[in-house]
Coordinates of C-alpha atoms in Angstrom, one line a residue:
Chain A
X21 CA -0.1 0.0 0.0
X22 CA 2.9 2.4 0.7
X23 CA 4.0 2.0 -3.1
X24 CA 0.4 3.0 -4.2
X25 CA 0.7 6.3 -2.0
X26 CA 4.3 6.9 -3.4
X27 CA 3.1 6.6 -6.9
X28 CA 0.0 8.7 -6.1
X29 CA 2.0 11.7 -4.7
X30 CA 4.4 11.3 -7.4
X31 CA 1.7 11.8 -10.1
X32 CA 0.3 14.7 -8.1
X33 CA 3.8 16.5 -8.2
X34 CA 3.9 15.7 -12.1
X35 CA 0.7 17.5 -12.5
X36 CA 1.8 20.4 -10.4
X37 CA 5.1 20.8 -12.2
X38 CA 3.2 20.8 -15.6
X39 CA 0.7 23.3 -14.5
X40 CA 3.4 25.5 -13.1
X41 CA 5.7 25.2 -16.2
X42 CA 2.7 26.2 -18.4
X43 CA 1.7 29.0 -16.1
X44 CA 5.2 30.4 -16.4
X45 CA 4.8 30.0 -20.3
X46 CA 1.4 31.8 -20.1
X47 CA 2.6 34.8 -18.3
X48 CA 6.1 35.1 -20.0
X49 CA 4.6 36.9 -23.2
X50 CA 2.8 39.2 -20.5
X51 CA 6.1 40.3 -19.2
X52 CA 7.5 41.3 -22.5
X53 CA 7.8 45.2 -22.6
X54 CA 6.5 45.4 -26.2
X55 CA 3.2 44.0 -27.6
X56 CA 4.0 40.4 -28.6
X57 CA 1.4 40.7 -31.5
X58 CA 3.3 43.8 -32.9
X59 CA 6.7 42.2 -32.5
X60 CA 5.4 39.1 -34.5
X61 CA 4.0 41.3 -37.1
X62 CA 7.1 43.3 -37.4
X63 CA 8.9 40.0 -37.5
X64 CA 6.8 38.7 -40.5
X65 CA 7.0 42.0 -42.3
X66 CA 10.9 42.0 -42.0
X67 CA 10.7 38.6 -43.7
X68 CA 10.2 40.3 -46.9
X69 CA 6.8 39.6 -47.6
X70 CA 4.5 42.6 -48.5
X71 CA 0.9 42.9 -46.9
X72 CA -2.0 45.1 -47.7
X73 CA -3.4 47.0 -44.6
X74 CA -6.4 44.5 -44.6
X75 CA -4.0 41.5 -44.6
X76 CA -2.1 43.0 -41.7
X77 CA -5.4 43.5 -39.7
X78 CA -6.6 39.9 -40.5
X79 CA -3.0 38.6 -39.3
X80 CA -3.2 40.9 -36.3
X81 CA -6.8 39.7 -35.4
X82 CA -5.5 35.8 -35.8
X83 CA -2.3 36.6 -33.8
X84 CA -4.2 38.2 -31.0
X85 CA -6.6 35.2 -31.1
X86 CA -3.3 32.7 -31.2
X87 CA -1.9 34.5 -28.2
X88 CA -5.3 34.3 -26.5
X89 CA -5.2 38.0 -25.7
X90 CA -9.2 38.5 -25.6
X91 CA -11.2 38.3 -22.6
X92 CA -10.2 38.5 -19.0
X93 CA -6.8 37.3 -17.8
X94 CA -8.4 34.7 -15.9
X95 CA -10.5 33.3 -18.9
X96 CA -7.4 33.7 -21.1
X97 CA -5.3 31.6 -18.7
X98 CA -8.2 29.1 -18.3
X99 CA -8.5 28.6 -22.2
X100 CA -4.7 28.2 -22.5
X101 CA -4.4 25.5 -19.9
X102 CA -7.4 23.8 -21.5
X103 CA -6.0 24.0 -24.8
X104 CA -2.5 22.8 -24.0
X105 CA -3.1 20.1 -21.3
X106 CA -6.4 18.6 -22.2
X107 CA -6.7 18.8 -26.0
X108 CA -3.1 19.4 -27.1
X109 CA -4.3 21.5 -29.9
X110 CA -2.0 24.4 -30.5
X111 CA -3.9 25.5 -33.8
X112 CA -2.4 25.7 -37.4
X113 CA 1.2 26.5 -38.0
X114 CA 1.4 30.2 -39.2
X115 CA 4.4 29.6 -41.3
X116 CA 3.4 26.3 -42.8
X117 CA -0.3 27.1 -42.9
X118 CA -2.6 25.0 -42.6
X119 CA -0.5 22.2 -41.1
X120 CA -1.4 21.7 -37.5
X121 CA 1.2 22.3 -34.9
X122 CA 0.6 18.9 -33.3
X123 CA 1.4 17.1 -36.5
X124 CA 4.7 18.9 -37.0
X125 CA 5.4 18.4 -33.2
X126 CA 4.6 14.5 -33.7
X127 CA 7.0 14.2 -36.6
X128 CA 9.9 15.9 -34.6
X129 CA 9.3 14.1 -31.3
X130 CA 10.7 10.6 -32.4
X131 CA 13.9 12.0 -33.6
X132 CA 14.6 14.0 -30.3
X133 CA 13.5 11.1 -28.1
X134 CA 15.6 8.6 -30.3
X135 CA 18.6 10.6 -30.1
X136 CA 18.2 11.6 -26.5
X137 CA 17.2 8.2 -25.1
X138 CA 19.9 6.2 -27.0
X139 CA 22.6 8.4 -25.9
X140 CA 21.5 8.6 -22.4
X141 CA 21.2 5.2 -21.7
X142 CA 24.5 4.5 -23.4
X143 CA 26.4 7.0 -21.4
X144 CA 24.5 5.9 -18.2
X145 CA 25.4 2.2 -18.6
X146 CA 29.1 2.8 -19.7
X147 CA 29.8 5.6 -17.4
X148 CA 28.4 3.7 -14.2
X149 CA 30.2 0.7 -15.3
X150 CA 33.6 2.3 -15.8
X151 CA 33.1 4.7 -12.8
X152 CA 32.4 1.6 -10.6
X153 CA 35.5 -0.5 -11.9
X154 CA 37.5 2.7 -11.0
X155 CA 35.9 3.3 -7.7
X156 CA 36.6 -0.4 -6.8
X157 CA 40.4 0.2 -7.4
X158 CA 40.6 3.7 -6.8
X159 CA 44.6 3.5 -6.5
X160 CA 45.2 2.2 -9.9
X161 CA 46.8 4.6 -12.4
X162 CA 44.1 3.8 -14.9
X163 CA 41.4 4.8 -12.5
X164 CA 43.1 8.1 -11.6
X165 CA 43.6 8.9 -15.4
X166 CA 39.9 8.1 -16.0
X167 CA 38.7 10.3 -13.4
X168 CA 41.0 13.0 -14.6
X169 CA 39.7 12.8 -18.1
X170 CA 36.0 12.7 -16.7
X171 CA 36.5 15.8 -14.7
X172 CA 37.8 17.9 -17.7
X173 CA 35.1 16.6 -20.1
X174 CA 32.2 16.9 -18.0
X175 CA 31.9 20.8 -17.5
X176 CA 32.1 21.4 -21.3
X177 CA 28.7 22.0 -22.7
X178 CA 27.5 19.5 -25.5
X179 CA 27.3 21.9 -28.0
X180 CA 30.9 22.9 -27.7
X181 CA 32.1 19.5 -27.9
X182 CA 29.5 19.0 -30.9
X183 CA 31.5 21.9 -32.5
X184 CA 34.9 20.4 -31.9
X185 CA 33.6 17.0 -33.0
X186 CA 32.2 18.4 -36.3
X187 CA 35.2 20.4 -36.9
X188 CA 37.4 17.2 -36.6
X189 CA 35.2 14.8 -38.4
X190 CA 33.2 16.6 -40.8
X191 CA 35.4 19.7 -42.0
X192 CA 39.1 18.3 -41.3
X193 CA 38.4 14.7 -42.0
X194 CA 35.3 14.4 -44.1
X195 CA 34.1 11.4 -42.4
X196 CA 30.4 12.5 -41.1
X197 CA 28.1 14.5 -42.8
X198 CA 28.0 18.4 -42.1
X199 CA 24.3 18.7 -41.7
X200 CA 21.7 16.0 -41.3
X201 CA 20.0 14.8 -44.4
X202 CA 18.3 11.3 -44.3
X203 CA 17.8 9.3 -47.2
X204 CA 15.6 6.3 -47.9
X205 CA 11.9 5.7 -47.1
X206 CA 11.2 4.8 -43.5
X207 CA 12.3 1.3 -42.2
X208 CA 14.3 0.2 -45.0
X209 CA 17.8 -0.7 -44.4
X210 CA 19.2 2.3 -46.1
X211 CA 17.1 4.6 -44.1
X212 CA 18.3 3.1 -40.7
X213 CA 21.9 3.3 -41.9
X214 CA 21.3 6.9 -43.0
X215 CA 19.7 7.7 -39.6
X216 CA 22.7 6.1 -37.6
X217 CA 25.1 7.7 -39.8
X218 CA 23.6 11.2 -39.4
X219 CA 23.1 10.8 -35.6
X220 CA 26.5 9.5 -34.7
X221 CA 28.2 13.0 -34.1
X222 CA 25.2 14.4 -32.2
X223 CA 24.9 11.3 -30.1
X224 CA 28.6 11.2 -29.6
X225 CA 28.7 14.7 -28.1
X226 CA 26.0 13.9 -25.5
X227 CA 27.6 10.4 -24.8
X228 CA 31.0 11.7 -24.1
X229 CA 29.9 14.6 -21.9
X230 CA 27.4 12.7 -19.9
X231 CA 29.6 9.8 -19.5
X232 CA 32.0 12.3 -17.8
X233 CA 29.5 12.9 -15.1
X234 CA 28.5 9.3 -14.6
X235 CA 31.9 8.3 -14.2
X236 CA 32.6 10.9 -11.5
X237 CA 29.4 10.1 -9.6
X238 CA 29.5 6.4 -9.7
X239 CA 33.1 6.3 -8.6
X240 CA 32.3 8.3 -5.7
X241 CA 29.5 6.1 -4.8
X242 CA 31.7 3.0 -5.1
X243 CA 34.5 4.1 -3.1
X244 CA 32.2 4.9 -0.3
X245 CA 30.2 1.5 -0.5
X246 CA 33.4 -0.5 -0.7
X247 CA 34.1 0.6 2.8
X248 CA 30.9 -0.4 4.2
X249 CA 30.5 -3.1 6.7
X250 CA 28.3 -5.5 4.6
X251 CA 30.9 -5.4 1.9
X252 CA 33.8 -6.1 4.5
X253 CA 31.7 -9.1 5.8
X254 CA 31.2 -10.5 2.2
X255 CA 35.0 -10.2 1.9
X256 CA 35.7 -12.0 5.2
X257 CA 33.1 -14.8 4.1
X258 CA 35.6 -15.5 1.3
X259 CA 33.4 -14.2 -1.6
X260 CA 35.1 -13.6 -4.9
X261 CA 35.8 -10.0 -5.9
X262 CA 33.4 -10.1 -9.0
X263 CA 30.6 -11.5 -6.9
X264 CA 30.9 -8.6 -4.4
X265 CA 31.2 -6.2 -7.0
X266 CA 28.1 -7.3 -9.1
X267 CA 25.9 -8.6 -6.3
X268 CA 26.8 -6.3 -3.4
X269 CA 28.1 -3.0 -4.6
X270 CA 26.5 -2.6 -8.1
X271 CA 22.9 -2.7 -6.9
X272 CA 23.6 -0.2 -4.4
X273 CA 25.7 2.1 -6.3
X274 CA 23.1 2.2 -9.2
X275 CA 20.2 3.3 -6.9
X276 CA 21.3 7.1 -6.3
X277 CA 22.2 7.3 -10.1
X278 CA 18.7 6.4 -10.9
X279 CA 17.7 9.6 -9.0
X280 CA 20.2 11.7 -10.5
X281 CA 19.2 10.5 -14.0
X282 CA 15.9 12.0 -13.2
X283 CA 17.4 15.3 -12.1
X284 CA 19.6 15.5 -15.3
X285 CA 16.9 15.0 -17.9
X286 CA 15.9 18.8 -18.0
X287 CA 19.6 19.8 -18.4
X288 CA 20.2 17.3 -21.1
X289 CA 17.0 18.5 -22.9
X290 CA 18.4 21.9 -23.2
X291 CA 21.6 20.8 -24.6
X292 CA 19.9 18.6 -27.1
X293 CA 17.8 21.6 -28.2
X294 CA 21.1 23.6 -29.3
X295 CA 22.7 20.6 -30.7
X296 CA 19.9 19.7 -33.1
X297 CA 20.1 23.3 -34.2
X298 CA 23.8 23.0 -34.9
X299 CA 23.6 19.9 -36.7
X300 CA 20.3 20.6 -38.5
X301 CA 19.0 17.4 -36.8
X302 CA 15.2 17.3 -37.6
X303 CA 14.0 17.1 -34.0
X304 CA 12.1 19.3 -31.5
X305 CA 15.0 21.9 -31.1
X306 CA 15.2 22.3 -35.0
X307 CA 11.5 23.1 -34.8
X308 CA 11.7 25.6 -31.9
X309 CA 14.3 27.4 -34.2
X310 CA 12.3 27.3 -37.3
X311 CA 9.4 28.6 -35.4
X312 CA 11.4 31.6 -34.0
X313 CA 13.0 32.3 -37.6
X314 CA 9.7 32.6 -39.2
X315 CA 7.9 34.3 -36.2
X316 CA 5.4 31.3 -36.1
X317 CA 4.0 31.9 -32.7
X318 CA 1.7 28.8 -32.6
X319 CA 4.6 26.5 -33.3
X320 CA 6.6 28.3 -30.7
X321 CA 4.0 28.0 -27.9
X322 CA 3.5 24.4 -28.9
X323 CA 6.9 23.3 -29.2
X324 CA 7.8 25.2 -25.8
X325 CA 4.8 23.8 -23.9
X326 CA 5.6 20.3 -25.1
X327 CA 9.0 20.6 -23.9
X328 CA 8.0 21.3 -20.3
X329 CA 5.5 18.4 -20.4
X330 CA 8.0 16.1 -22.1
X331 CA 10.8 16.9 -19.5
X332 CA 8.3 16.4 -16.7
X333 CA 7.1 13.2 -17.8
X334 CA 10.5 11.7 -18.6
X335 CA 11.3 12.7 -15.0
X336 CA 8.1 11.1 -13.8
X337 CA 8.9 7.8 -15.7
X338 CA 12.5 7.7 -14.4
X339 CA 11.1 8.1 -10.8
X340 CA 8.3 5.6 -11.4
X341 CA 10.9 3.2 -12.5
X342 CA 12.8 3.3 -9.2
X343 CA 10.6 1.0 -7.1
X344 CA 11.4 -1.7 -9.8
X345 CA 15.3 -1.3 -8.8
X346 CA 14.6 -0.7 -5.0
X347 CA 13.0 -3.6 -3.1
X348 CA 12.9 -1.4 0.0
X349 CA 10.2 0.7 -1.7
X350 CA 8.4 -2.3 -3.4
X351 CA 7.8 -4.3 -0.3
X352 CA 8.2 -1.5 2.2
Chain B
X26 CA 37.9 8.5 3.1
X27 CA 38.7 11.8 4.7
X28 CA 42.3 11.7 4.2
X29 CA 41.9 11.2 0.5
X30 CA 39.4 14.0 0.3
X31 CA 41.9 16.3 1.6
X32 CA 44.6 15.3 -0.3
X33 CA 42.6 15.8 -3.6
X34 CA 40.9 18.9 -2.9
X35 CA 43.8 21.3 -2.8
X36 CA 45.1 20.0 -6.0
X37 CA 41.7 20.6 -7.8
X38 CA 41.5 23.7 -6.0
X39 CA 44.8 25.1 -7.2
X40 CA 44.3 23.8 -10.7
X41 CA 40.8 25.5 -10.9
X42 CA 42.2 28.7 -9.3
X43 CA 44.9 28.7 -11.7
X44 CA 43.0 28.3 -14.9
X45 CA 40.4 31.1 -13.5
X46 CA 43.3 33.7 -12.6
X47 CA 44.3 33.1 -16.4
X48 CA 40.9 33.8 -17.6
X49 CA 40.0 36.6 -15.3
X50 CA 43.3 38.3 -16.3
X51 CA 42.5 38.0 -19.8
X52 CA 38.9 39.0 -19.5
X53 CA 39.1 41.7 -16.8
X54 CA 42.4 43.3 -17.4
X55 CA 43.5 43.2 -21.0
X56 CA 40.1 44.8 -22.2
X57 CA 41.4 47.9 -20.9
X58 CA 44.3 47.7 -23.1
X59 CA 42.4 47.2 -26.3
X60 CA 43.1 49.7 -29.3
X61 CA 39.6 50.8 -29.9
X62 CA 36.4 48.9 -29.9
X63 CA 37.1 45.4 -31.2
X64 CA 33.5 44.8 -32.2
X65 CA 33.9 47.6 -34.9
X66 CA 33.6 46.3 -38.3
X67 CA 36.5 46.7 -40.8
X68 CA 38.8 48.2 -38.1
X69 CA 41.6 46.2 -39.3
X70 CA 42.3 44.2 -42.5
X71 CA 40.2 41.2 -43.0
X72 CA 41.1 37.5 -42.8
X73 CA 44.6 37.9 -41.8
X74 CA 46.4 34.9 -40.3
X75 CA 48.0 35.1 -36.8
X76 CA 50.8 37.5 -36.7
X77 CA 52.6 39.6 -34.0
X78 CA 50.4 42.4 -34.7
X79 CA 47.3 40.4 -34.6
X80 CA 47.9 37.5 -32.2
X81 CA 45.0 35.4 -33.3
X82 CA 44.4 36.8 -36.8
X83 CA 41.3 38.9 -37.8
X84 CA 37.9 38.0 -38.7
X85 CA 35.9 38.0 -42.0
X86 CA 34.4 41.3 -40.8
X87 CA 37.7 42.9 -40.0
X88 CA 37.9 42.5 -36.1
X89 CA 41.1 41.5 -34.2
X90 CA 40.2 38.2 -32.9
X91 CA 42.5 38.5 -29.7
X92 CA 40.9 42.0 -28.6
X93 CA 37.5 40.7 -29.4
X94 CA 38.0 37.5 -27.2
X95 CA 39.0 39.8 -24.4
X96 CA 35.9 41.8 -24.7
X97 CA 33.9 38.6 -25.1
X98 CA 35.3 37.2 -21.9
X99 CA 34.8 40.3 -20.1
X100 CA 31.1 40.4 -20.9
X101 CA 30.4 36.7 -20.3
X102 CA 32.4 37.0 -16.8
X103 CA 30.3 39.9 -15.7
X104 CA 26.9 38.3 -16.6
X105 CA 28.1 35.1 -14.8
X106 CA 29.2 36.6 -11.7
X107 CA 26.2 39.1 -11.4
X108 CA 23.8 36.2 -12.0
X109 CA 25.6 33.9 -9.7
X110 CA 25.8 36.4 -6.9
X111 CA 22.1 37.2 -6.8
X112 CA 20.9 33.5 -7.5
X113 CA 23.3 32.3 -4.5
X114 CA 22.0 35.3 -2.2
X115 CA 18.3 34.6 -2.9
X116 CA 18.8 30.9 -2.6
X117 CA 20.6 30.9 0.5
X118 CA 17.8 33.4 1.9
X119 CA 15.1 31.0 0.7
X120 CA 16.8 27.9 1.8
X121 CA 17.6 29.1 5.3
X122 CA 14.2 30.4 5.9
X123 CA 12.5 27.0 4.7
X124 CA 14.8 24.7 6.5
X125 CA 15.2 26.8 9.6
X126 CA 11.4 28.1 10.2
X127 CA 9.7 25.1 8.7
X128 CA 6.0 24.8 8.6
X129 CA 3.9 26.5 5.9
X130 CA 6.7 28.7 4.8
X131 CA 8.8 25.7 4.3
X132 CA 6.0 24.0 2.2
X133 CA 5.4 26.9 -0.1
X134 CA 9.2 27.6 -0.8
X135 CA 9.9 23.8 -1.2
X136 CA 7.1 23.7 -3.9
X137 CA 8.6 26.6 -5.8
X138 CA 12.2 25.1 -5.5
X139 CA 11.1 21.8 -6.9
X140 CA 8.9 23.2 -9.6
X141 CA 11.5 25.6 -10.9
X142 CA 14.1 22.8 -11.0
X143 CA 11.8 20.8 -13.3
X144 CA 10.8 23.5 -15.8
X145 CA 13.7 23.6 -18.7
X146 CA 15.1 27.1 -18.6
X147 CA 16.4 27.1 -22.2
X148 CA 12.9 27.1 -23.8
X149 CA 11.7 29.8 -21.6
X150 CA 14.6 32.0 -22.6
X151 CA 14.1 31.1 -26.4
X152 CA 10.3 32.1 -25.8
X153 CA 11.6 35.3 -24.2
X154 CA 13.9 36.1 -26.9
X155 CA 11.4 35.4 -29.7
X156 CA 8.9 38.0 -28.0
X157 CA 11.6 40.5 -27.8
X158 CA 12.0 40.4 -31.6
X159 CA 14.7 37.8 -31.8
X160 CA 17.3 39.0 -29.4
X161 CA 17.7 39.3 -25.5
X162 CA 19.9 42.0 -23.9
X163 CA 22.4 40.8 -21.3
X164 CA 20.4 42.2 -18.3
X165 CA 17.3 40.3 -19.4
X166 CA 19.0 37.0 -19.7
X167 CA 20.8 37.8 -16.4
X168 CA 17.5 38.4 -14.5
X169 CA 15.8 35.2 -16.2
X170 CA 18.5 33.1 -15.2
X171 CA 18.2 34.3 -11.7
X172 CA 14.7 33.3 -11.5
X173 CA 15.6 29.8 -12.7
X174 CA 18.7 29.2 -10.9
X175 CA 18.1 30.4 -7.2
X176 CA 16.5 27.0 -6.4
X177 CA 19.6 25.0 -6.6
X178 CA 21.5 26.7 -3.7
X179 CA 18.2 26.9 -2.1
X180 CA 17.4 23.1 -1.9
X181 CA 20.9 22.4 -0.8
X182 CA 20.9 25.0 2.0
X183 CA 17.4 23.9 3.3
X184 CA 18.9 20.4 3.7
X185 CA 21.8 21.6 5.5
X186 CA 19.5 24.0 7.7
X187 CA 17.0 21.2 8.4
X188 CA 19.9 18.9 9.9
X189 CA 21.4 22.0 11.6
X190 CA 18.2 22.7 13.5
X191 CA 18.4 19.3 15.5
X192 CA 22.1 19.8 16.5
X193 CA 22.8 20.4 20.0
X194 CA 24.6 23.5 19.8
X195 CA 21.8 25.0 18.0
X196 CA 19.4 24.0 20.9
X197 CA 22.0 25.5 23.4
X198 CA 22.1 28.9 21.6
X199 CA 18.2 28.8 21.6
X200 CA 17.8 28.2 25.1
X201 CA 20.7 30.7 26.0
X202 CA 18.2 33.2 24.7
X203 CA 19.9 34.1 21.4
X204 CA 17.6 35.3 18.7
X205 CA 16.6 33.2 15.6
X206 CA 18.5 35.8 13.6
X207 CA 21.6 35.7 15.5
X208 CA 21.4 31.8 15.5
X209 CA 21.0 31.8 11.8
X210 CA 23.9 34.3 11.2
X211 CA 26.4 33.2 13.8
X212 CA 25.9 29.4 13.9
X213 CA 24.3 28.1 10.9
X214 CA 25.6 30.3 8.3
X215 CA 29.2 29.3 8.8
X216 CA 28.3 25.7 8.0
X217 CA 26.9 26.6 4.6
X218 CA 29.4 29.3 3.6
X219 CA 31.6 26.7 1.9
X220 CA 28.6 25.2 0.1
X221 CA 27.2 28.6 -0.9
X222 CA 30.8 29.5 -2.3
X223 CA 30.7 26.2 -4.3
X224 CA 27.2 26.8 -5.4
X225 CA 28.1 30.4 -6.4
X226 CA 30.8 29.4 -8.7
X227 CA 28.6 26.6 -10.1
X228 CA 25.7 29.0 -10.9
X229 CA 28.3 31.3 -12.5
X230 CA 29.1 28.4 -14.9
X231 CA 25.5 27.5 -15.4
X232 CA 24.8 31.2 -16.3
X233 CA 27.6 31.6 -18.8
X234 CA 26.8 28.2 -20.4
X235 CA 23.1 29.4 -20.7
X236 CA 24.0 32.6 -22.3
X237 CA 26.5 31.0 -24.6
X238 CA 23.9 28.5 -25.8
X239 CA 21.4 31.3 -26.6
X240 CA 24.1 33.2 -28.3
X241 CA 25.2 30.3 -30.4
X242 CA 22.0 30.1 -32.2
X243 CA 21.9 34.0 -32.5
X244 CA 19.4 34.9 -29.7
X245 CA 21.6 36.8 -27.5
X246 CA 22.6 40.4 -27.8
X247 CA 24.1 41.4 -31.2
X248 CA 25.5 44.7 -29.7
X249 CA 27.7 43.0 -27.2
X250 CA 30.4 40.7 -27.6
X251 CA 30.1 37.4 -25.7
X252 CA 31.7 34.0 -26.0
X253 CA 28.8 32.7 -27.6
X254 CA 28.1 35.5 -30.0
X255 CA 31.8 35.2 -31.2
X256 CA 31.1 31.6 -32.0
X257 CA 27.6 32.6 -33.7
X258 CA 29.5 35.2 -35.9
X259 CA 32.1 32.8 -37.0
X260 CA 29.5 29.9 -37.9
X261 CA 27.4 32.4 -39.8
X262 CA 30.1 33.8 -41.8
X263 CA 31.3 30.2 -42.6
X264 CA 34.5 30.3 -40.8
X265 CA 34.5 26.5 -40.6
X266 CA 34.2 26.1 -44.5
X267 CA 36.7 28.5 -45.2
X268 CA 39.1 26.5 -42.8
X269 CA 39.6 29.7 -40.5
X270 CA 39.6 27.7 -37.3
X271 CA 41.1 30.4 -35.1
X272 CA 38.0 32.5 -35.3
X273 CA 35.8 29.6 -34.1
X274 CA 38.7 27.9 -32.0
X275 CA 39.5 31.1 -29.9
X276 CA 36.1 31.3 -28.2
X277 CA 35.5 27.5 -27.9
X278 CA 39.0 27.0 -26.2
X279 CA 38.2 30.0 -23.9
X280 CA 34.8 28.3 -23.1
X281 CA 36.5 25.0 -22.3
X282 CA 39.1 26.7 -20.1
X283 CA 36.7 28.7 -18.3
X284 CA 34.5 25.9 -17.6
X285 CA 37.0 23.4 -16.6
X286 CA 38.4 26.1 -14.2
X287 CA 35.1 26.9 -12.6
X288 CA 34.0 23.3 -12.2
X289 CA 37.5 22.2 -10.6
X290 CA 37.2 25.2 -8.3
X291 CA 33.6 24.6 -7.3
X292 CA 34.0 20.9 -6.8
X293 CA 37.2 21.4 -4.9
X294 CA 35.6 23.8 -2.5
X295 CA 32.5 21.5 -2.1
X296 CA 34.8 18.5 -1.3
X297 CA 36.7 20.5 1.2
X298 CA 33.6 21.7 3.0
X299 CA 32.3 18.2 3.0
X300 CA 35.4 17.0 4.6
X301 CA 35.4 19.9 7.2
X302 CA 31.7 19.2 8.1
X303 CA 32.3 15.4 8.6
X304 CA 35.3 16.3 10.6
X305 CA 33.3 19.0 12.6

């Protein structure tokens, strides 16, 4: 029964966080010093398209509607929340009229999720494994070198590493493509190969940086655990090193790392947005960028609201997975 | 365990300090020596390679890369320090109040701390930038970053303050008639001073990273040079295709040195205060 309570309260937090995030997004345009509708109109006008006064008026009316700027603040707010959270309807894209924003987003999401999930999992597994081995034998030269490398890599932002990797592997040595261009129809072998080929550099930048962080934290965990009494007891009992490592230390070292993972998702998402833009990778980040360049307000609100929901949900899922790994919560 | 921490910490601290002294010297002292405004276009011949007259060469827009870099570093550092200072100040205050006073204040503050941590700040900054007509000025970026970054120190300080409240010496101080404010300032704050310092430095890092990422995609101020805008202009003018790697390489190297230095320093301080606390 304790488990049900834990899940219920976690779900409540999830809803509260999403509502809080959406509220922030709702109020941000209202803090802007200039009228957002006029700013968008200026953006469209500077894009080079000439409009007659009546067209401008029509666009102004549709933007006012898109911003939800008619009615009282409370009714605006309620309409916004209902539209975003309950129906997921963000209206048509202004730049790619009349494609609905939701269909643009649903095309982009698998790319972002695929990239982030693969690289996060890879980095998490590799980093924890290497960190654990380094923490188990902290005095070996290799362990020290590994930690040193991890410390130098971890603080570097993904996109900086992405730039360095792309300079090296796309400009100096022409191994990987400069920008993403996927060939083939979905789910043929050529398509899969092309996706993997195009995703290698963006994924590698995430994997390398995040790997650094997991090595550092997992090594610290393992070093502490190795001195715990139950480990000493296991050693006195004559258990082999590998058994102690895999059965005694690994499960305990991984638990806090799952919590850390939940905390890192938001930061990783931020990094992925910039990297998609740099590599021209067709995910959510690229969509946000297109929205800004073209002054597509519906698309911008849609992608940004969805970012908040996606990050909150990913964090929720990681948190909900936690009881699977921790018997104390499962049976407590 | 403790001895290793103490043995490790000074090395990190010194390395971090060394890198930062270098960066601060380049970013805070050298800009005063710059011959004119390095942001000015066509002030010097275009596309020169590195030479004694132009240490890192010149850009496609006729700017001296070396002097541009010093100005960029200065702006980035200022943004980071101001943001870090106010985030830490608000964070420590909120964390202390929540942890020490408890009750309804704690619940309200804790909710905001948890909620802000879960909202990804970059999309919100991008939304703001779009509403400001595609570019944000540095003060607006700084203010937004403060809003999103105070919860990190606040959460940590709250945890420390919670555990402190139960310590005996706090009870002794309370029973000997010291006021709450005095207890907070005299007895609890010294324990969190080290953490706050580490947090401050970490926030400096986060703030500079956030501005840089906005700038790299062209959403930061175009009137001010920062590390990110330097990278943006270099990419926009195809410095990579033209194989003019110094233009991109200089700000990228500066970012790496700065971030590694800041991280070493903040983790060094955090380790030392952890060792101190467990020893106390």
